[in-house]
Backbone as CSV, one residue per row, in Angstrom:
resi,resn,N_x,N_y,N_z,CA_x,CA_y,CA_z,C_x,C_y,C_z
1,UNK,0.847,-1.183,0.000,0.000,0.000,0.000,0.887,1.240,0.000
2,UNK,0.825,1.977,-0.789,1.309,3.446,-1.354,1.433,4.269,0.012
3,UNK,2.255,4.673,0.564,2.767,5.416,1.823,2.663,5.176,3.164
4,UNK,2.418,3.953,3.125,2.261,2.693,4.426,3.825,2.842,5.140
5,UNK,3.567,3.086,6.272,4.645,3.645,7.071,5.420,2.673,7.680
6,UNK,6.906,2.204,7.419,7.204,0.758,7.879,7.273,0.457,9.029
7,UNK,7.042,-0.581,9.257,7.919,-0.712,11.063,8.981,-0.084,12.065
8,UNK,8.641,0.022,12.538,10.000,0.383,13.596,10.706,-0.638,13.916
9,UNK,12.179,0.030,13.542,13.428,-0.912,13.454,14.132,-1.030,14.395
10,UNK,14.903,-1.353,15.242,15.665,-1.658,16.490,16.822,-0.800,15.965
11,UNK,17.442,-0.114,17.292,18.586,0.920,17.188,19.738,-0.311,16.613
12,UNK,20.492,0.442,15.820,21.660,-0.736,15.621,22.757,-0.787,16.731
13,UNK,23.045,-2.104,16.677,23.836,-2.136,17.950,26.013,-2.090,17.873
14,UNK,26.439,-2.068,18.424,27.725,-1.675,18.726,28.427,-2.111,17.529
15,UNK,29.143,-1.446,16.768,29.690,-1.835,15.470,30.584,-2.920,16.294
16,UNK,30.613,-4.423,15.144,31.338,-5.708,15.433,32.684,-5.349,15.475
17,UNK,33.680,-5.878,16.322,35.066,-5.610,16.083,36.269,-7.223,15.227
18,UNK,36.664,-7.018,14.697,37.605,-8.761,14.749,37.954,-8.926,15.188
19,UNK,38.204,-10.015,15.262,38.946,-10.711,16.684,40.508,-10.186,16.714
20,UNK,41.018,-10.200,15.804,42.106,-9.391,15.897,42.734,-8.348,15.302
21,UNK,41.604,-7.279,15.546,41.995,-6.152,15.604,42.885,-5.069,16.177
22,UNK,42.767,-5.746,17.306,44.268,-4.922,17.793,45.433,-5.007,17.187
23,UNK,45.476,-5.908,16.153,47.304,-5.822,15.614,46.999,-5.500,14.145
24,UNK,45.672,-4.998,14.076,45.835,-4.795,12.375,46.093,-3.506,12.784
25,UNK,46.777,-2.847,11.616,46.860,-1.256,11.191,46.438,-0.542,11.040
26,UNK,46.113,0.824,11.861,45.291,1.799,11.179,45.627,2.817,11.913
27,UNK,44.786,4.049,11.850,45.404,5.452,12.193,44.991,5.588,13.675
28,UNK,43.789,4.856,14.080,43.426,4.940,15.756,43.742,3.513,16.083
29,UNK,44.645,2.915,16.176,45.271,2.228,17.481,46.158,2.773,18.027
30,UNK,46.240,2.596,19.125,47.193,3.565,20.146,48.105,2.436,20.712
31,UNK,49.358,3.141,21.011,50.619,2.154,21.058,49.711,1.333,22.787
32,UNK,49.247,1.611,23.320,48.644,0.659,24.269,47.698,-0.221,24.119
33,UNK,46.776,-0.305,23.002,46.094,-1.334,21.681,46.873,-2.212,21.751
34,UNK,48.147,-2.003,21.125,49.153,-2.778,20.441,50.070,-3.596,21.980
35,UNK,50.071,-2.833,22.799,51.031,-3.862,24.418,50.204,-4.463,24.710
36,UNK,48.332,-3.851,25.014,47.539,-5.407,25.893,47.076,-6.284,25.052
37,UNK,47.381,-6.240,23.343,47.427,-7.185,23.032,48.585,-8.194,22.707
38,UNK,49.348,-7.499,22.434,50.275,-8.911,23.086,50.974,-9.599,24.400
39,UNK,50.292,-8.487,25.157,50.606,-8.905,26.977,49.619,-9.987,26.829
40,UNK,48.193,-9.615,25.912,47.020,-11.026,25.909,47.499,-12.077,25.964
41,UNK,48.542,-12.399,24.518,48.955,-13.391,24.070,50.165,-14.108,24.856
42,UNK,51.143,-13.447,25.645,52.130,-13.744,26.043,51.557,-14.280,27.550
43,UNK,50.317,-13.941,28.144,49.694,-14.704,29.558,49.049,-15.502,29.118
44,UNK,49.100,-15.890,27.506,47.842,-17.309,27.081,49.322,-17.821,27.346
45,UNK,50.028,-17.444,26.456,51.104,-18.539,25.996,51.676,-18.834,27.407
46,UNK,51.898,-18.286,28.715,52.516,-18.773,29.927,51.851,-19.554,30.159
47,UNK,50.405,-18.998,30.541,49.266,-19.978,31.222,49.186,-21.915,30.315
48,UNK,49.248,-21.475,29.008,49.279,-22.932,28.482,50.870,-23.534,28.634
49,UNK,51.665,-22.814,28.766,53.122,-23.237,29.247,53.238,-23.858,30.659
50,UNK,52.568,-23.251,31.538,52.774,-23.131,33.146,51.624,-24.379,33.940
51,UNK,50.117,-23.813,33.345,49.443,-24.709,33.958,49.666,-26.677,34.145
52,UNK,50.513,-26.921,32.691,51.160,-28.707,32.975,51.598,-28.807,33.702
53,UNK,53.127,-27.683,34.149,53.781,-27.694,35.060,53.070,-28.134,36.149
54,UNK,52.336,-27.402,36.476,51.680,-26.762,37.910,51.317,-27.956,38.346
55,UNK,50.214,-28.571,37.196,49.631,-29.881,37.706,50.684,-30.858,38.185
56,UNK,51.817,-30.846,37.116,52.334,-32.054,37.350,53.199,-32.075,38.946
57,UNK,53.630,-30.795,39.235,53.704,-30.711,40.449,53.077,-30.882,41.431
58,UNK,52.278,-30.104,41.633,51.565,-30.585,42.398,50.806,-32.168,42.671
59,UNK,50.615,-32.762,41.157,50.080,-34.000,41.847,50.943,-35.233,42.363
60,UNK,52.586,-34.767,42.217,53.517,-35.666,42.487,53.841,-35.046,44.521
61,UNK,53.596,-33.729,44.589,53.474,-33.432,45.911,52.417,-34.655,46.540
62,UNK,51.158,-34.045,46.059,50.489,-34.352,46.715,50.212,-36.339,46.865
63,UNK,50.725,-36.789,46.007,50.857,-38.359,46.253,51.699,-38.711,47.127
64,UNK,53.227,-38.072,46.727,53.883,-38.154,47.831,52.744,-38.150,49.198
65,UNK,52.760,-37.238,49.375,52.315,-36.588,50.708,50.806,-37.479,51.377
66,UNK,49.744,-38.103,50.583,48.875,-39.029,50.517,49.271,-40.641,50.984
67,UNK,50.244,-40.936,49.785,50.854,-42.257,50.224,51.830,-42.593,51.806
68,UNK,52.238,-41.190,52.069,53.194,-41.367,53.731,51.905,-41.099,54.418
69,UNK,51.025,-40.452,54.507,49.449,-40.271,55.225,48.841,-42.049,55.316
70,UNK,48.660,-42.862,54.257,48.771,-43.885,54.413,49.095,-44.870,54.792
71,UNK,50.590,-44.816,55.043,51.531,-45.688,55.478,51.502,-45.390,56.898
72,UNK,51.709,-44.278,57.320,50.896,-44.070,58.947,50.178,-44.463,59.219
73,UNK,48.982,-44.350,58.602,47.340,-45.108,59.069,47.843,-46.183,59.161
74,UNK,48.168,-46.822,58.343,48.446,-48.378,58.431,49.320,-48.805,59.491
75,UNK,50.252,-48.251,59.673,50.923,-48.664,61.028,50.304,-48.101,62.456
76,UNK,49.289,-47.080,62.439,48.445,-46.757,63.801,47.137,-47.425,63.908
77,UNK,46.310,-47.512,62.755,45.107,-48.600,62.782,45.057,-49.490,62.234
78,UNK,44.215,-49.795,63.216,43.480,-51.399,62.761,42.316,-51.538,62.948
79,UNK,41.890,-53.634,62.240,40.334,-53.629,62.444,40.588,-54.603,63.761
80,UNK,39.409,-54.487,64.169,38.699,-55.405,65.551,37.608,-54.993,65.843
81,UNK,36.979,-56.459,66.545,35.874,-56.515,66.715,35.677,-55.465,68.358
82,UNK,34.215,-55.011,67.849,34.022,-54.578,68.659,32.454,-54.849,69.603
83,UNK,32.523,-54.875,70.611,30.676,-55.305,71.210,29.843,-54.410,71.707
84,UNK,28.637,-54.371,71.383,27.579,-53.130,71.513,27.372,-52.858,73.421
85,UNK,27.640,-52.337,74.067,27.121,-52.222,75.249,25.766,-51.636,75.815
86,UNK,25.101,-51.254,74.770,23.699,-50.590,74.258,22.982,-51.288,73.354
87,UNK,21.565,-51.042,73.852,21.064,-51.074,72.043,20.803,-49.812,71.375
88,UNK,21.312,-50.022,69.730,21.629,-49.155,68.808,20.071,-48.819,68.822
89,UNK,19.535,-47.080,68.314,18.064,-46.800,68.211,17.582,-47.574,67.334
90,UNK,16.686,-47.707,67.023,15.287,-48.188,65.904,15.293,-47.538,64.729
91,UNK,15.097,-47.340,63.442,15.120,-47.144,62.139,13.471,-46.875,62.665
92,UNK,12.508,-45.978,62.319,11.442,-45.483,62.517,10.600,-46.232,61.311
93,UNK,11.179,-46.639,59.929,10.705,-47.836,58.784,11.555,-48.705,58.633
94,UNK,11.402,-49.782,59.728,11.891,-50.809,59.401,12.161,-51.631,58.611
95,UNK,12.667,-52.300,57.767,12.735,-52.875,56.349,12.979,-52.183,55.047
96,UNK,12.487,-50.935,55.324,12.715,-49.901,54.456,14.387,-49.878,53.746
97,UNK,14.640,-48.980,52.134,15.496,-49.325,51.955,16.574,-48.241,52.739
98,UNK,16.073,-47.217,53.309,16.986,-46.427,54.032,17.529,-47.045,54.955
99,UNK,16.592,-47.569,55.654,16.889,-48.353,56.611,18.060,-48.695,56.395
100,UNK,18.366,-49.816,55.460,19.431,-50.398,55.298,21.046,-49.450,55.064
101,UNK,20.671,-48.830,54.640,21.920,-47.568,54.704,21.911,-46.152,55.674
102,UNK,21.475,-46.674,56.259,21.070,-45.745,58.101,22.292,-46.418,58.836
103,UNK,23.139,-45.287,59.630,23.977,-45.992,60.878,24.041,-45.122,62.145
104,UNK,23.676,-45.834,63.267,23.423,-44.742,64.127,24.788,-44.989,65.199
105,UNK,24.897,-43.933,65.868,26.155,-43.749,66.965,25.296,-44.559,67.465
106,UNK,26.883,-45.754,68.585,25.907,-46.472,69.783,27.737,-46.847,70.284
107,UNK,27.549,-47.056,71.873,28.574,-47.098,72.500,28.911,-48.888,72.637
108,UNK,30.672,-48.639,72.173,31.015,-50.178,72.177,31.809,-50.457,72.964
109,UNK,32.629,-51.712,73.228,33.508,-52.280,73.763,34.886,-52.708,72.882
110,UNK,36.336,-52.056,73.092,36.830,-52.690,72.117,38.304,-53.057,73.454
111,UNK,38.918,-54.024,72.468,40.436,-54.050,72.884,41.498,-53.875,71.771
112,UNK,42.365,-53.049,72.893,43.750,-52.645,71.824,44.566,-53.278,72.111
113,UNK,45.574,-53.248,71.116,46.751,-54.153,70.128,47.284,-54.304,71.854
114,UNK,47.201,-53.290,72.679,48.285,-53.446,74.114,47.203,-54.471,74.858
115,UNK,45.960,-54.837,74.731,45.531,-55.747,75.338,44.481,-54.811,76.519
116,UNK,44.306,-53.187,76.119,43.302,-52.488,77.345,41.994,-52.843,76.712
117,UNK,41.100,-52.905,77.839,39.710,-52.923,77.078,39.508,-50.728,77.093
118,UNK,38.817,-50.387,76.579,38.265,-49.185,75.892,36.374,-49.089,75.587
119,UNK,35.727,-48.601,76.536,35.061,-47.673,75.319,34.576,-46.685,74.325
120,UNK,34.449,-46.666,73.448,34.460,-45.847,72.446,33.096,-45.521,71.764
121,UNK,32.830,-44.896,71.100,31.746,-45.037,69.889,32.018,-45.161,68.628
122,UNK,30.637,-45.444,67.966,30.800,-46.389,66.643,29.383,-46.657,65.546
123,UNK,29.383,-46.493,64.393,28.270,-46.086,63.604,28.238,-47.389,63.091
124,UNK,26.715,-48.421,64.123,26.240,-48.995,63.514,24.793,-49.051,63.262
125,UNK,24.263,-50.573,62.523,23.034,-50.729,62.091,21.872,-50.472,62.978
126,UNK,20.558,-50.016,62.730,20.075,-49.304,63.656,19.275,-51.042,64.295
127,UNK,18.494,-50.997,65.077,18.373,-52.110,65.810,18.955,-52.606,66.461
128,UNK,20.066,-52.613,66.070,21.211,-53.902,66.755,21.511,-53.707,68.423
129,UNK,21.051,-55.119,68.652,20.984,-55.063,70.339,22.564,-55.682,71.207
130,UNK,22.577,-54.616,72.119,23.488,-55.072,73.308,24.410,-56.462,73.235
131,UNK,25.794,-56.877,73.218,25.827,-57.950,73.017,26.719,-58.348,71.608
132,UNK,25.684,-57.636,70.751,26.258,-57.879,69.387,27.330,-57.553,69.277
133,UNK,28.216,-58.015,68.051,29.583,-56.856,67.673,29.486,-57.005,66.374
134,UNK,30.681,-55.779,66.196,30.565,-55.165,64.331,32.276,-54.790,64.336
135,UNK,32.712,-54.976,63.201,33.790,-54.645,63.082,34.247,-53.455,62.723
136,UNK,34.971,-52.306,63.283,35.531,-51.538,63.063,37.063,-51.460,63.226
137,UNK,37.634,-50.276,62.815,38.902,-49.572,62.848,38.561,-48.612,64.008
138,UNK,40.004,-48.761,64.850,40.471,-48.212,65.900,41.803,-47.569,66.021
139,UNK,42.227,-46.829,66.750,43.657,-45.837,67.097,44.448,-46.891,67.986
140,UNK,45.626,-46.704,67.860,46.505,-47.348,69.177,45.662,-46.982,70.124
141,UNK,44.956,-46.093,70.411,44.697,-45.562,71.892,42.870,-46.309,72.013
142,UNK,42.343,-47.077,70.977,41.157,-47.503,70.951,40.303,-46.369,70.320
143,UNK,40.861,-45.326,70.134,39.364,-44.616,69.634,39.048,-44.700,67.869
144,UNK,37.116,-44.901,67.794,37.057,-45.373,66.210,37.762,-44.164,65.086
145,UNK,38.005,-44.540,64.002,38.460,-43.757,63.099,37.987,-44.435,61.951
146,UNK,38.581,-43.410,60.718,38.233,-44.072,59.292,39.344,-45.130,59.241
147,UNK,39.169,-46.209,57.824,40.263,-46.884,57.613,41.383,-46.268,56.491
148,UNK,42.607,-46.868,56.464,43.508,-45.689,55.796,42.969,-45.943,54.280
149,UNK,43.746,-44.715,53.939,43.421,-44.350,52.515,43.786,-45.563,51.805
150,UNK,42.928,-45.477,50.624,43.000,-46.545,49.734,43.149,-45.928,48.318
151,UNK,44.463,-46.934,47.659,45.152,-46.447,45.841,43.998,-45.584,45.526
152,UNK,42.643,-45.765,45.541,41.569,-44.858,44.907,41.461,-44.171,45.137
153,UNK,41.359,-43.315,46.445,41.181,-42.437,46.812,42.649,-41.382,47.361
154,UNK,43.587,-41.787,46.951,44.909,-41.313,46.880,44.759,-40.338,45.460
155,UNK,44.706,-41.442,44.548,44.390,-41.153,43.209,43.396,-39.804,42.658
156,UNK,42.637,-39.978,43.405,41.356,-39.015,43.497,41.767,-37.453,44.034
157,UNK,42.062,-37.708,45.308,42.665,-36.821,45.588,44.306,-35.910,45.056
158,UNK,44.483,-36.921,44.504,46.015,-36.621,43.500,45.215,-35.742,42.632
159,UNK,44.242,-36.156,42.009,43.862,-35.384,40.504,43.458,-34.179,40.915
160,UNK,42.660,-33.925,42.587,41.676,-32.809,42.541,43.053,-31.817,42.598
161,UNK,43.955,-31.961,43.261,45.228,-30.838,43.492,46.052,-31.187,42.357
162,UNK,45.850,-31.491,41.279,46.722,-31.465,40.153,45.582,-30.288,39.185
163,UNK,44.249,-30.583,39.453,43.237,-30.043,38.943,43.239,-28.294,39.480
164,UNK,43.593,-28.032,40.706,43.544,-27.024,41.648,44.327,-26.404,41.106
165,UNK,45.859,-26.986,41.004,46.797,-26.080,40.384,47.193,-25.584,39.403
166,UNK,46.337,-26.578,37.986,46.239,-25.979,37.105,45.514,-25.092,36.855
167,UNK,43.897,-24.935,37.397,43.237,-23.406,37.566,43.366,-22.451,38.274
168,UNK,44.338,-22.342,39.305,45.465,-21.585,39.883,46.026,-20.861,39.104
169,UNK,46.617,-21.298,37.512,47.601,-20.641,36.921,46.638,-19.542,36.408
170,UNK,45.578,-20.718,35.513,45.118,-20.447,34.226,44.377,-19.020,35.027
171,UNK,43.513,-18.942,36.666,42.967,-18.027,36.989,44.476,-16.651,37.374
172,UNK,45.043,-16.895,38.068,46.672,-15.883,38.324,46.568,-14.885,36.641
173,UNK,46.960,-15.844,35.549,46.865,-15.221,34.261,45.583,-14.151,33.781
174,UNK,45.063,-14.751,34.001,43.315,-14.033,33.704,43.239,-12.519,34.672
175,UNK,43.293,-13.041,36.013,43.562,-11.609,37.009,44.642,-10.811,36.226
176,UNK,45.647,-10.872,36.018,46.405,-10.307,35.858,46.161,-9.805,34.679
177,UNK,46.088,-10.092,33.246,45.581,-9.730,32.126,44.416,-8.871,32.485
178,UNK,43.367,-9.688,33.829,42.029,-7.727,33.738,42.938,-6.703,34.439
179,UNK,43.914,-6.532,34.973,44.276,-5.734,36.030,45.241,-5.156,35.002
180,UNK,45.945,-5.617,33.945,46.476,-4.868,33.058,45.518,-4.220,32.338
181,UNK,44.744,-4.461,31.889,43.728,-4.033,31.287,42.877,-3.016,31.789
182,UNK,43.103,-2.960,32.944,42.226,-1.679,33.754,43.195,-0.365,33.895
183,UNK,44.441,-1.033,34.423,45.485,0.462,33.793,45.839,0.322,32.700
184,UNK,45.723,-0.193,31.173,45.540,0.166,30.087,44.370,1.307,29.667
185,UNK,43.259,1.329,30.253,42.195,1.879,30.415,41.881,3.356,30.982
186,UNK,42.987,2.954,31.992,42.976,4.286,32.623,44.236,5.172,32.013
187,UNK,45.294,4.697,31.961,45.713,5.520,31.352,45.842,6.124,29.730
188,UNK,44.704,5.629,29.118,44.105,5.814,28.003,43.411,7.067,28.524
189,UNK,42.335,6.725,29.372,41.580,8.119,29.610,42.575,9.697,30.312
190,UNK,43.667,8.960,30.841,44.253,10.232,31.508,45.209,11.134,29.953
191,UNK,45.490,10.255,29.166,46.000,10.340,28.026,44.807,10.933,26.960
192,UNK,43.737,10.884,26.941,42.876,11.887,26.608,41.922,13.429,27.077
193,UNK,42.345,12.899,28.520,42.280,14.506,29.495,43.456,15.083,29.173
194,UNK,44.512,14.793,29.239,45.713,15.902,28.512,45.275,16.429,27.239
195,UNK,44.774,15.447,26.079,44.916,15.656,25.145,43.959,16.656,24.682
196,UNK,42.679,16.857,25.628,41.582,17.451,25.348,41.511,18.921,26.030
197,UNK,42.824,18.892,27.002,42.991,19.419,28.070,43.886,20.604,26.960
198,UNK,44.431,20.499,26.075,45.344,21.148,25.029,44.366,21.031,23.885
199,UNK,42.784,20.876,23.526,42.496,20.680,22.412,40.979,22.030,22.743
200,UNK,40.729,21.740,24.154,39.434,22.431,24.364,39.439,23.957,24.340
201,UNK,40.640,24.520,24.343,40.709,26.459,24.910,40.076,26.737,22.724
202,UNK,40.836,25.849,22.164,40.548,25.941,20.766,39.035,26.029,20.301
203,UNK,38.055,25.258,20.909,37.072,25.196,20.547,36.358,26.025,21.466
204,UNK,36.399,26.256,22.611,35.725,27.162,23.187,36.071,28.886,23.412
205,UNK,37.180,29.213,23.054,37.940,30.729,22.572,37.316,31.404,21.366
206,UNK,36.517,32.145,21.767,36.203,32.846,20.534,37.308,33.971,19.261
207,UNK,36.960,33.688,18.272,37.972,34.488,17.696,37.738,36.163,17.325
């Protein structure tokens, strides 16, 4: 239809830049364009240099340091039986499948490697009456503990601090690249208050 008024169009938005524009040529890049982008490139290139390192250090620390954690446990605990001197509470749904993976504190009887009796506490099955025993891990001194670390969970823990230290780097790089980037920024703007600072008596001086 003959003078049908078109739609309204959306403001256009921020002219696109290329990706690497900072090192192409032209009359407005400013010699600080040209340093944070290759300060960019030179904290990729550390960070992908540094972060293997990091890991690999660290996860040879930290095995070290896991496997002698181990070898202790193993020479301070052990298993033995131990006997309920209580009865353990009631599971409120009996038979239920929680039930079955429910463990409640209940006070036991144990003896250590020196031959003392001890009691201690100890997370067992709920029901379980007075009398009974369950096997746990104990301290030289009788008190319960976990059992020592096991290859898997050495392992596990090896990766999370090999994992830690490589986003350690890769984050160190990143901070540092915005924090260059913020006094790139600023002294861009203080570098245009001079410049405007010597450009403005011109435009506002009448002749």
């Amino acid at each position: 239809m003959a003078g049908e008024i078109p739609p309204a169009q959306p403001p256009p938005g921020p002219p696109a830049r290329p990706l690497l524009w900072r090192w192409r040529h032209n009359p407005l890049r400013r010699r600080t364009d040209s340093f944070h982008a290759w300060l960019g490139l030179g904290v990729l290139i550390a960070v992908l240099a540094l972060a293997p390192v990091a890991a690999l250090v660290a996860a040879k620390t930290a095995r070290a340091h896991y496997e002698d954690t181990a070898r202790h446990q193993k020479l301070t605990r052990h298993v033995t039986t131990a006997t309920l001197t209580h009865d353990a509470p009631r599971h409120p749904e009996p038979g239920s499948d929680e039930e079955k993976h429910t463990r409640y504190p209940a006070e036991v009887r144990v003896v250590t490697r020196d031959g003392l009796e001890r009691h201690t506490r100890a997370e067992v099955e709920p029901g379980l009456a007075a009398g009974n025993t369950v096997r746990i891990w104990i301290t030289a001194d009788g008190e319960t503990t976990d059992p020592p670390l096991t290859p898997k969970e050495i392992r596990s823990r090896t990766m999370g601090w090999a994992l830690l230290a490589a986003m350690g780097v890769a984050l160190t790089g990143a901070a540092a690249h915005a924090a260059t980037g913020l006094a790139v920024r600023r002294r861009n703007l203080d570098d245009w208050d001079t410049a405007w600072a010597r450009t403005a008596p011109r435009w506002t001086t009448p002749t």
